[in-house]
Coordinates of C-alpha atoms in Angstrom, one line a residue:
Chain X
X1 CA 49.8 -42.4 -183.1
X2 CA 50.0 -39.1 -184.6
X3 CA 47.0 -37.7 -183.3
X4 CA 48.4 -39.2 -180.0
X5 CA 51.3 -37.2 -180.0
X6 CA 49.7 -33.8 -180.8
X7 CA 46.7 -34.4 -178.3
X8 CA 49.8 -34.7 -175.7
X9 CA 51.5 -31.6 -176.6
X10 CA 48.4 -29.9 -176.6
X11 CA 47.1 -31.2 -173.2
X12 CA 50.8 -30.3 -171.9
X13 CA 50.2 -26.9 -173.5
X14 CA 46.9 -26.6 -171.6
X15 CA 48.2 -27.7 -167.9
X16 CA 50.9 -25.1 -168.8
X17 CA 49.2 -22.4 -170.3
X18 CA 47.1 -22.6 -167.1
X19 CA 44.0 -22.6 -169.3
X20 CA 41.0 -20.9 -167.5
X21 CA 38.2 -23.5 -168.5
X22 CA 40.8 -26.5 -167.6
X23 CA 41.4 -25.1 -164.0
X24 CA 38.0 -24.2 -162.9
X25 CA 37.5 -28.1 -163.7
X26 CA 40.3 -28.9 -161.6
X27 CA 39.1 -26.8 -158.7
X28 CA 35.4 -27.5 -158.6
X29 CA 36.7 -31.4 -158.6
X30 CA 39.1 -30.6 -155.5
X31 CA 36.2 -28.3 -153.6
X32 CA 33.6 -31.1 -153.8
X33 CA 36.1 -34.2 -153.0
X34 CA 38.0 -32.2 -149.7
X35 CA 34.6 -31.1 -148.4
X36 CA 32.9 -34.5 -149.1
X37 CA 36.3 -36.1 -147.5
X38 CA 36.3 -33.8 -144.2
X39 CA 32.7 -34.1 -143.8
X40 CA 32.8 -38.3 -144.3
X41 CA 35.7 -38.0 -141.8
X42 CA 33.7 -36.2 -139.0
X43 CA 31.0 -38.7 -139.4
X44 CA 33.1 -42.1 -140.0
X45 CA 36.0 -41.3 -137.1
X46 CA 34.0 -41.5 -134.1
X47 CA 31.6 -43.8 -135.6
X48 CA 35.0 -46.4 -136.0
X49 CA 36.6 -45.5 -133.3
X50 CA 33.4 -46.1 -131.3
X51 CA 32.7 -49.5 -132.9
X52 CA 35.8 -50.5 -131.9
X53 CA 35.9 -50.0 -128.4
X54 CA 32.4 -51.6 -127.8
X55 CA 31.2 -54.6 -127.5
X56 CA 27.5 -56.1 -128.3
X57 CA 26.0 -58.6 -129.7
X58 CA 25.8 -58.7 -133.6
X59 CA 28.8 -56.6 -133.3
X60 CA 30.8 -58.6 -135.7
X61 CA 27.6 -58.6 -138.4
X62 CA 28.3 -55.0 -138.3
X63 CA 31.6 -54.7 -138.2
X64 CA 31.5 -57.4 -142.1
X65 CA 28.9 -54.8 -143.5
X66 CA 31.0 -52.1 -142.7
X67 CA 34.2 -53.8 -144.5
X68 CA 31.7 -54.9 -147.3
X69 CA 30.3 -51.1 -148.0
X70 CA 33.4 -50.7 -148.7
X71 CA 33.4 -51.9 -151.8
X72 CA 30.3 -49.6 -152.9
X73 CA 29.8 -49.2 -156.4
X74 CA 29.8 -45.4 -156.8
X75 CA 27.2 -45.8 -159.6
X76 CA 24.2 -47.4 -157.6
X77 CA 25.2 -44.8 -154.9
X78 CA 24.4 -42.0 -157.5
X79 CA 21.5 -44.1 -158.1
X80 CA 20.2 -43.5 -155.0
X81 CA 21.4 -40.4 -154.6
X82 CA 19.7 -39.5 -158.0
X83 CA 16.1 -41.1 -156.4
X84 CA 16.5 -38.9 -153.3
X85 CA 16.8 -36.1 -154.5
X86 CA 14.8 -36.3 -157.7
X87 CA 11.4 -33.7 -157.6
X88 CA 9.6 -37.1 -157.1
X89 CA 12.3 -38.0 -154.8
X90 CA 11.3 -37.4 -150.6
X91 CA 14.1 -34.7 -150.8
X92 CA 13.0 -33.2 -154.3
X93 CA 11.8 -29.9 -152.5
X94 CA 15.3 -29.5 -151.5
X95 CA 16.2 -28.8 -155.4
X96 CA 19.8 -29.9 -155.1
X97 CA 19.8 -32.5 -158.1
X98 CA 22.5 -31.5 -160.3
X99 CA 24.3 -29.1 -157.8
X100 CA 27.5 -29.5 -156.1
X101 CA 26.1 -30.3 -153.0
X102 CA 24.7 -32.9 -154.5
X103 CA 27.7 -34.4 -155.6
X104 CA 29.0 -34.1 -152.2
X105 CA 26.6 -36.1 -150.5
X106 CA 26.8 -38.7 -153.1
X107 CA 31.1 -38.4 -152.4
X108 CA 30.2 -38.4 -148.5
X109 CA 28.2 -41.7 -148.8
X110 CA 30.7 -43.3 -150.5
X111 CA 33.7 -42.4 -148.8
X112 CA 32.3 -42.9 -145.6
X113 CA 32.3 -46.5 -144.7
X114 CA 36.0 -46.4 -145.9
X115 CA 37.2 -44.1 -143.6
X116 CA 34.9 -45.7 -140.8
X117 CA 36.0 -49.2 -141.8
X118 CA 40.0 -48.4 -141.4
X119 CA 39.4 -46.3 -138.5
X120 CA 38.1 -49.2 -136.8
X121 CA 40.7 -51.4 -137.3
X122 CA 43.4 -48.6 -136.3
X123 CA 41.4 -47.6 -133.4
X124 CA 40.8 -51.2 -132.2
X125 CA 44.5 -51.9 -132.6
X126 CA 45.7 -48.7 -130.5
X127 CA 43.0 -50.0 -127.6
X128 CA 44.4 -53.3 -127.1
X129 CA 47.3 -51.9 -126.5
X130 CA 46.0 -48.5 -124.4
X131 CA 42.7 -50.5 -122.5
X132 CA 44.5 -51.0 -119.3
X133 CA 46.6 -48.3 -118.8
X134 CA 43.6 -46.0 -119.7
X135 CA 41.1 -47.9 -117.1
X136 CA 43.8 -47.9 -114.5
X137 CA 44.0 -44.2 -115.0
X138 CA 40.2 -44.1 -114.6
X139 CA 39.5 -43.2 -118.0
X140 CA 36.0 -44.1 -118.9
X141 CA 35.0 -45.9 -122.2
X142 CA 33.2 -42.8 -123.7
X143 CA 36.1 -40.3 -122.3
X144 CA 39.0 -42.8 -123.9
X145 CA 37.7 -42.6 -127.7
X146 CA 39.0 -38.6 -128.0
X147 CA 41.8 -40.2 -126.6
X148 CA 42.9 -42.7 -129.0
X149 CA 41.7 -41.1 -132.0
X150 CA 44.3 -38.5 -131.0
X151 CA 46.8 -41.2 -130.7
X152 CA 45.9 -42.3 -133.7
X153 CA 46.3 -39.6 -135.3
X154 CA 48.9 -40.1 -138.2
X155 CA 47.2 -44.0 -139.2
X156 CA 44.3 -41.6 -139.5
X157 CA 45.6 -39.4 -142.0
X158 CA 45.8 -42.6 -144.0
X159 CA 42.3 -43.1 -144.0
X160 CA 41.7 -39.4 -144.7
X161 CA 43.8 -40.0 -147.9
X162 CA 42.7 -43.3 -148.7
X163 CA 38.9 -41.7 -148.5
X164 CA 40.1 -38.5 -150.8
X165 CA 41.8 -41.1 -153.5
X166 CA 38.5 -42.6 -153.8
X167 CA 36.5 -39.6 -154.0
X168 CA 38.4 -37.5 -156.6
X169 CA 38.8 -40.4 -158.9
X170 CA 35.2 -41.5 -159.2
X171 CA 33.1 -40.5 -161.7
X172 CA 30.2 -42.9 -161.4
X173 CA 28.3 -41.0 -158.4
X174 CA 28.9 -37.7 -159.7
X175 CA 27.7 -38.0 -163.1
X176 CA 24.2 -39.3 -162.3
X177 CA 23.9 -36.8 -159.7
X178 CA 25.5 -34.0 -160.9
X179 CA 24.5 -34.1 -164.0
X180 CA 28.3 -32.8 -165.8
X181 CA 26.4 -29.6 -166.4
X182 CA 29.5 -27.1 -167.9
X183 CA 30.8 -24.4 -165.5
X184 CA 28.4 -25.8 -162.8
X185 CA 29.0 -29.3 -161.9
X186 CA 31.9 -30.4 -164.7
X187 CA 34.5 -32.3 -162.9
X188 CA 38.0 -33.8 -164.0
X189 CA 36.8 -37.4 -164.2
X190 CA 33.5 -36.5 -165.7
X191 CA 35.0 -34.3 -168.2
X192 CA 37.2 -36.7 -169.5
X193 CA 34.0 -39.6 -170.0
X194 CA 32.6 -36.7 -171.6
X195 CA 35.5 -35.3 -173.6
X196 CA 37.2 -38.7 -174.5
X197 CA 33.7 -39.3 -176.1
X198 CA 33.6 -36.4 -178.1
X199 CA 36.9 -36.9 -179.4
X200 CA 38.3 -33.7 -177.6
X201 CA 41.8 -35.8 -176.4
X202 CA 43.6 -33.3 -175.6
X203 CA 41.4 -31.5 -172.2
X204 CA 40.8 -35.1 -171.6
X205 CA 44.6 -36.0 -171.3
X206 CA 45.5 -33.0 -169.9
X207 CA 43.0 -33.8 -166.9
X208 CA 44.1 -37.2 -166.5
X209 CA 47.5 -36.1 -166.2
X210 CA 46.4 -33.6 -163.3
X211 CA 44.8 -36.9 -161.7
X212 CA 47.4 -39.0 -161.9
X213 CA 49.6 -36.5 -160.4
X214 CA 47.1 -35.9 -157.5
X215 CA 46.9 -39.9 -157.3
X216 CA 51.0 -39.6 -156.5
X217 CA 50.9 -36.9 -154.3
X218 CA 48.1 -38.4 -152.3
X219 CA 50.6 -41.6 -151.9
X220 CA 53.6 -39.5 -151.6
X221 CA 51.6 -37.6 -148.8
X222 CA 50.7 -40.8 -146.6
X223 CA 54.2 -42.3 -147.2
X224 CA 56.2 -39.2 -145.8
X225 CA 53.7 -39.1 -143.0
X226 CA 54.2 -42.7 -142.0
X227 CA 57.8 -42.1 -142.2
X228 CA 57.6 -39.0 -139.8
X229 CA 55.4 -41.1 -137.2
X230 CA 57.7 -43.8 -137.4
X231 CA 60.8 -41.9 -136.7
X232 CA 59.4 -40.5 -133.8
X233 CA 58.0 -43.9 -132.3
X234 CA 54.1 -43.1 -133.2
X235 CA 53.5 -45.1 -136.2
Chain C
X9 CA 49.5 -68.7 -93.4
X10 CA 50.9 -66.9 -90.4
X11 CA 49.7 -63.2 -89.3
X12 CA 52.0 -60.4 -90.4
X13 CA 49.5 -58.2 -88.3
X14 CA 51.6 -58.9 -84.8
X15 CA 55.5 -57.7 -86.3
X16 CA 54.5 -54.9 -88.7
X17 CA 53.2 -52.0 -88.2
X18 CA 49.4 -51.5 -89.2
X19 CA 49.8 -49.2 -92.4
X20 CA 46.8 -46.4 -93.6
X21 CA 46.1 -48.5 -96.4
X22 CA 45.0 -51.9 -96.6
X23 CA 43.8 -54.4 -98.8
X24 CA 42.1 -57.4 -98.8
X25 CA 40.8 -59.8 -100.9
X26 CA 37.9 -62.7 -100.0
X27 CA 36.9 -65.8 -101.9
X28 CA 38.6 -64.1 -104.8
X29 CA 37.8 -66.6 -108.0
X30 CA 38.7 -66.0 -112.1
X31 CA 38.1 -68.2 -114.3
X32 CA 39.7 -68.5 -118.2
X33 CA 37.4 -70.9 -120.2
X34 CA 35.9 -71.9 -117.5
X35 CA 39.4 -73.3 -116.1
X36 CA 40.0 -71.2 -112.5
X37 CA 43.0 -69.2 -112.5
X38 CA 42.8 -67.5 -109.4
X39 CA 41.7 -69.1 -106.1
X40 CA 42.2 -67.0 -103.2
X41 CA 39.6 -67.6 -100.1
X42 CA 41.5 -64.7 -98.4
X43 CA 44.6 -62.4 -98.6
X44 CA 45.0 -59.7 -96.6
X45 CA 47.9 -57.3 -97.3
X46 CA 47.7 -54.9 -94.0
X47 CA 51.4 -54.3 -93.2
X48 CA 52.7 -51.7 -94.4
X49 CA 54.6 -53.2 -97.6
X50 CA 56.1 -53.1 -100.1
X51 CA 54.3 -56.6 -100.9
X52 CA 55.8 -58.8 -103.2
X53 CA 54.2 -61.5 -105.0
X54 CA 56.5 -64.3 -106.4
X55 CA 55.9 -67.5 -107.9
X56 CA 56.8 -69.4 -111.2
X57 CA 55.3 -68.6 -114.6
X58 CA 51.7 -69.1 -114.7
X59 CA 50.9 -68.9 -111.1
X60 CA 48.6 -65.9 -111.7
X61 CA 50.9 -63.5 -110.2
X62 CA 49.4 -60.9 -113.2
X63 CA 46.2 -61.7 -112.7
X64 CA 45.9 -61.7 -109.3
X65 CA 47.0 -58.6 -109.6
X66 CA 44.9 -57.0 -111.9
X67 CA 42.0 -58.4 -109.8
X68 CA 43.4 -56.5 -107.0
X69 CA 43.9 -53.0 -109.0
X70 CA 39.9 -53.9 -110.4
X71 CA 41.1 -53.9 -113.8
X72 CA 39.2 -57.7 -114.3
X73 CA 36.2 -58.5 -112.6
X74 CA 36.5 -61.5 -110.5
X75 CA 33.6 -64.8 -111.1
X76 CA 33.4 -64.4 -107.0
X77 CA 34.1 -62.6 -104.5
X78 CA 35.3 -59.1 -104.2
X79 CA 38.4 -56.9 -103.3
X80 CA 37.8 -54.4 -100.1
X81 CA 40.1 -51.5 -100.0
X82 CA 39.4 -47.8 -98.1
X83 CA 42.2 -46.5 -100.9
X84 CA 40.5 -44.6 -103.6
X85 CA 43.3 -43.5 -105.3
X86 CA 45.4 -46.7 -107.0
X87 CA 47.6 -46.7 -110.0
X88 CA 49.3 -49.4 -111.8
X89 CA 53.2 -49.9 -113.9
X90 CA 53.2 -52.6 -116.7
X91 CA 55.5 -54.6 -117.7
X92 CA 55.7 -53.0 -120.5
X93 CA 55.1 -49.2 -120.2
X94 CA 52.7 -47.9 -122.0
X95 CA 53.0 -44.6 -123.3
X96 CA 50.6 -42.5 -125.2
X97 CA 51.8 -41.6 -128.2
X98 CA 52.7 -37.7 -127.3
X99 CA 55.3 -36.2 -125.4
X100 CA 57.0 -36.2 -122.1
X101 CA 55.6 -33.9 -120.4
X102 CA 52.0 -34.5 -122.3
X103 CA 52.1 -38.4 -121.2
X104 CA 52.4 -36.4 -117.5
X105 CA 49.8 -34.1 -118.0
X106 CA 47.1 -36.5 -119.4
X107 CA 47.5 -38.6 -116.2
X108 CA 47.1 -35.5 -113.9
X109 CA 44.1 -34.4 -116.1
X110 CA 42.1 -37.9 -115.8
X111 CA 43.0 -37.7 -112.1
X112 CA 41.2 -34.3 -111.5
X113 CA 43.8 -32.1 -110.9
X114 CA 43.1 -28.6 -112.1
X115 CA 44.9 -27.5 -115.0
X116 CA 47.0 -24.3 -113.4
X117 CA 48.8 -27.2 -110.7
X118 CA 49.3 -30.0 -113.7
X119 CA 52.3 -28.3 -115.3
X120 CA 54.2 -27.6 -112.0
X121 CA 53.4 -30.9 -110.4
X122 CA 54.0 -32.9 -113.8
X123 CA 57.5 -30.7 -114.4
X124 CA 58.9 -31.2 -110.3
X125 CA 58.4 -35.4 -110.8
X126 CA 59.8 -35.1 -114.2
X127 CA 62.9 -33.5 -112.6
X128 CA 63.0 -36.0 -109.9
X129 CA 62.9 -39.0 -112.4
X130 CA 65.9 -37.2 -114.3
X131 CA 63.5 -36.2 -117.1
X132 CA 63.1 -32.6 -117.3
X133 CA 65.4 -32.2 -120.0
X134 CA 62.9 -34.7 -122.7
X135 CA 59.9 -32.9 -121.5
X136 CA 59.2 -32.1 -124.8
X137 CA 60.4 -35.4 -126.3
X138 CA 58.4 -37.8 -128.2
X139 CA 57.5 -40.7 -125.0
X140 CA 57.8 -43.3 -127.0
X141 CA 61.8 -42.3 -128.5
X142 CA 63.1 -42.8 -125.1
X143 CA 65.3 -45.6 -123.7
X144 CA 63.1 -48.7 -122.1
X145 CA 64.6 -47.7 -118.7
X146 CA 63.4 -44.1 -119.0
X147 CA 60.3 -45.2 -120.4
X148 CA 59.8 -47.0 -117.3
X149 CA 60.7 -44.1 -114.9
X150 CA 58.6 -42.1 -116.6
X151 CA 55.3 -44.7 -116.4
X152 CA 56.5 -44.8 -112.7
X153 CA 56.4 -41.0 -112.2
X154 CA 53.3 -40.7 -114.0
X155 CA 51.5 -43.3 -111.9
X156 CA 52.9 -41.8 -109.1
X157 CA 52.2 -37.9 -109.8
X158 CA 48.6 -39.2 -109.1
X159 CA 49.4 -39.3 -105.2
X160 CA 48.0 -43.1 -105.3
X161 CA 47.5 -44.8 -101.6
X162 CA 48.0 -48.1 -103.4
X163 CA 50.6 -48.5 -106.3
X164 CA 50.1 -52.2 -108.0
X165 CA 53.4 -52.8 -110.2
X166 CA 53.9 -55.6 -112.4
X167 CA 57.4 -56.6 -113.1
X168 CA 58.5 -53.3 -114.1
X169 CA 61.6 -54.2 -114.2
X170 CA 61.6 -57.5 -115.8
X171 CA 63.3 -56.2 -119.5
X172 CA 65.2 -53.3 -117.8
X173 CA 69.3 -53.3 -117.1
X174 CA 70.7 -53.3 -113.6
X175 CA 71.4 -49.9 -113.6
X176 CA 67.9 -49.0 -114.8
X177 CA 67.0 -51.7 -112.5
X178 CA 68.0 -49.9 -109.7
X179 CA 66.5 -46.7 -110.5
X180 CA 63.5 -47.6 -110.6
X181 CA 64.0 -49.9 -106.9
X182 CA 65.0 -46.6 -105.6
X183 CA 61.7 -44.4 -106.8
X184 CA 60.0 -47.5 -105.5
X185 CA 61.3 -47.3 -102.2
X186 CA 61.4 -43.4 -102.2
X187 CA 57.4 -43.9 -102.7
X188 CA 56.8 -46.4 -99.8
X189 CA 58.7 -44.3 -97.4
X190 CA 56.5 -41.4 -98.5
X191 CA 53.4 -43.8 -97.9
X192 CA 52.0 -45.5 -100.7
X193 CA 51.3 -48.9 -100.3
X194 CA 53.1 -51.1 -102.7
X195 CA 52.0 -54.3 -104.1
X196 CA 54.5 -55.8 -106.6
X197 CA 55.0 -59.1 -109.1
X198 CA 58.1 -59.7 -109.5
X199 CA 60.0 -63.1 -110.3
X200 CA 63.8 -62.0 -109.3
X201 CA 64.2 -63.3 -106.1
X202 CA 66.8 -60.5 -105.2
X203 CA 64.3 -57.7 -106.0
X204 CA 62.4 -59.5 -104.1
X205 CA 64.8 -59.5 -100.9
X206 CA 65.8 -56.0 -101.8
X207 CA 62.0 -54.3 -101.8
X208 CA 59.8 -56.7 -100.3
X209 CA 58.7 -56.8 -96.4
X210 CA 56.4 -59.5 -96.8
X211 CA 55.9 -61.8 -99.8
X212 CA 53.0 -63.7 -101.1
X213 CA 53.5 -66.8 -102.7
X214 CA 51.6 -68.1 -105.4
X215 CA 51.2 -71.4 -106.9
X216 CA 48.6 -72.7 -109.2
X217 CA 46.6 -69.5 -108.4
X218 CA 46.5 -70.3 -105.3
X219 CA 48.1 -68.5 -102.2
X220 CA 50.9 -70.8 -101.0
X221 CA 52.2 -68.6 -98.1
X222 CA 52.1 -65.7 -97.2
X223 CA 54.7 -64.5 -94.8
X224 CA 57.7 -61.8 -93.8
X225 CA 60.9 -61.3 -96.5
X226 CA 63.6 -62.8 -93.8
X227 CA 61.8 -65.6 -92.6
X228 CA 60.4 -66.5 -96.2
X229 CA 63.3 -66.8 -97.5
X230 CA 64.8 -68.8 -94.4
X231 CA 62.1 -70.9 -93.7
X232 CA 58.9 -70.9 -96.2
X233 CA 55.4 -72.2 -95.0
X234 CA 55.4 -73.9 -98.2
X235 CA 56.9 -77.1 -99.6
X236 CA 56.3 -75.6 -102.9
X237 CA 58.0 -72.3 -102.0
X238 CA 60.7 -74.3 -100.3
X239 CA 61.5 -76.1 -103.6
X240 CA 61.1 -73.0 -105.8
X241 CA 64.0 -71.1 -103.9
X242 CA 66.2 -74.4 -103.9
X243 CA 65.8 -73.7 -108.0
X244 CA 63.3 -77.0 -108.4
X245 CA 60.8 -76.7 -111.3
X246 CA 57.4 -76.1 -109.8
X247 CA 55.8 -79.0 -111.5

């Protein structure tokens, strides 16, 4: 309990002190998670909002794959990540193993069906209301996904958090690819596997408290924007 | 079904549909061999719940396909009020402006056209209001405006005014009327019998998706073609 106690004080000391080493970690973990995040979004909005306006068959196949990827485990996507870009890897030439990039495709892989998957469901719910008024306009199909996504817009910030919770706590993907080399590729969660393990408590807890706090924002965040959509009727 | 064609005058627009057939589940909804709407309106289509008033005339606007036959119209510009208006989630004057922008109009006319039918509806001052904060009967005027700001030759409107006050009631019976005298063709489901009286100058009756008569307001409403319609304005339950 003792060694408890100190380890807190000096991890409080740290986040105060604004140690150097302590907030490069933090920023390298927020560079690769909001560029992952914005570049998952680009992909997965359209792709949702697409699926959700058409129809074909084997559509609903597609639409219980996308809920189930979901649930990826961030390790096996490291995995693959790993095998891809590994020298033997088809992508080895590329020589981004244990880089940031790489941990940002591993981050965009994963996030990716989760914004796509609660896009959909936004998107198709907005459309059910806005089909008809939108074809009696004379809206086409492909012209009316802009359209709702726009509409959408504050459900979507949901999914852009929900995606960015998901990417800044995981450790599993990052670690295989990136490797947790210091200064280069360290991040908060992967520092505190690494530091917890070495005994160093104190960086550990001091970065666990910065992630917590980032977890609360992030929920603070989506609550105050559904509260703004819904007091002006567009939640 | 008598011919409107010899007491009304023959207005630009007409609109007729032939062998019109939907089907839900394979159950037909709509039956209609032929309905021609060439007076010059405002139509009104009355009947009880489940007639297919909605649907017949979302067949006529082209919103649902029919299972057979087809819907011949020279209007190319239609437009359609809901029941419920829907209203993108944006403001006033934005809800205004898509409309005008799906329609074609070039973006230096949008913002004076969408601003002068604003101002006629009574809503300049919440152009910049969220759409979706205002009252149901503004909401209403402004899906009405918006539909109109189109210039359609055929305006389909479905019970606008079915969860609306009687003062917002009248409202929108007055931009209603202001529109046909201006020359858009109305076509209207409506089950107040009043609004019906008020707007209409012919009605269609349906029953069982099927057209039951088809005839002038006065003499509808004095002496209907139809049993049915007969027992409907005595107050009997359709059955």
């Amino acid at each position: 309990m003792q060694d408890f106690a100190s380890s807190f004080t000096h991890a409080m000391g740290l986040i105060l002190q604004g140690d150097a080493e302590l907030w490069a970690i933090v920023a390298l973990s927020l560079q690769v998670s909001l560029t992952a995040v914005i570049i998952a979004a680009c992909i997965a909005m359209p792709l949702g909002a697409a699926l959700a306006v058409t129809r074909f068959r084997g559509r609903n196949v597609v639409v219980v794959l996308l809920n189930a990827l979901m649930g990826l485990p961030p390790v096996v996507v490291g995995l693959m990540v790993y095998l891809m870009l590994s020298n033997a890897g088809p992508l080895g030439v590329l020589q981004l193993l244990y880089t940031p990039t790489a941990m940002i495709v591993a981050q965009v892989i994963l996030v990716t069906p989760i914004i796509a998957a609660i896009t959909r469901q936004t998107i198709e719910g907005l459309d059910a209301e806005y089909a008809e008024q939108l074809r009696s306009l004379g809206v086409s199909a492909s012209a009316k996904i802009p359209t709702l996504l726009f509409d959408a817009r504050y459900a979507l910030m949901t999914a852009f958090l929900a995606g960015f919770g998901r990417a800044i706590a995981e450790v599993g993907a990052v670690i295989i690819v990136g490797g947790n080399i210091n200064h280069v590729t360290r991040t908060m969660t992967t520092t505190i596997a690494l530091e917890t393990s070495k005994g160093n408590l104190a960086l550990a807890l001091a970065l666990g408290t910065i992630l917590i706090l980032l977890a609360i924002a992030v929920n603070a965040a989506v609550s105050t924007v559904g509260l703004r959509a819904r007091s002006i009727a567009y939640a | 079904m008598r011919d409107l064609l010899e007491e009304k005058p023959v207005a630009k627009t007409s609109l007729a549909a032939h062998g019109l057939r939907f089907e839900i589940d394979g159950q037909t909804k709509v039956d209609i061999p032929l309905l021609r709407l060439d007076g010059e309106g405002p139509t009104m289509i009355l009947g009880p719940n489940g007639a297919g008033k909605s649907l017949t005339l979302r067949l006529l606007h082209g919103l649902l396909t029919p299972h057979a036959g087809q819907i011949s119209t020279p209007a190319t510009r239609q437009a359609m009020v809901f029941q419920k208006p829907v209203l993108l989630r944006r403001s006033v004057l934005a809800n205004m402006d898509y409309a005008l922008r799906a329609a074609g109009v070039s973006r230096a006319k949008r913002r004076k056209l969408a601003l002068d039918f604003l101002h006629e509806a009574g809503l300049a001052g919440k152009a910049k209001q969220a759409a979706r904060t205002l009252s149901g009967g503004e909401q209403q005027r402004l899906a009405l405006i918006r539909a109109l700001a189109t210039d359609p030759e055929i305006l389909f409107l479905d019970e606008p005014t079915s969860s609306l006050d009687p003062s917002a009631t009248q409202a929108i019976e007055a931009m209603v009327l202001r529109a046909a005298s201006h020359g858009t063709r109305i076509v209207m489901v409506t089950h107040d019998l009043g609004q019906a009286k008020r707007l209409g100058r012919d009605i269609v009756f349906l029953h069982h998706g099927r057209v039951a008569c088809h005839q002038p307001t006065d003499t509808f409403f004095a002496t209907p073609d139809s049993a049915v319609a007969a027992g409907y304005l005595r107050g009997d339950l359709p059955i």
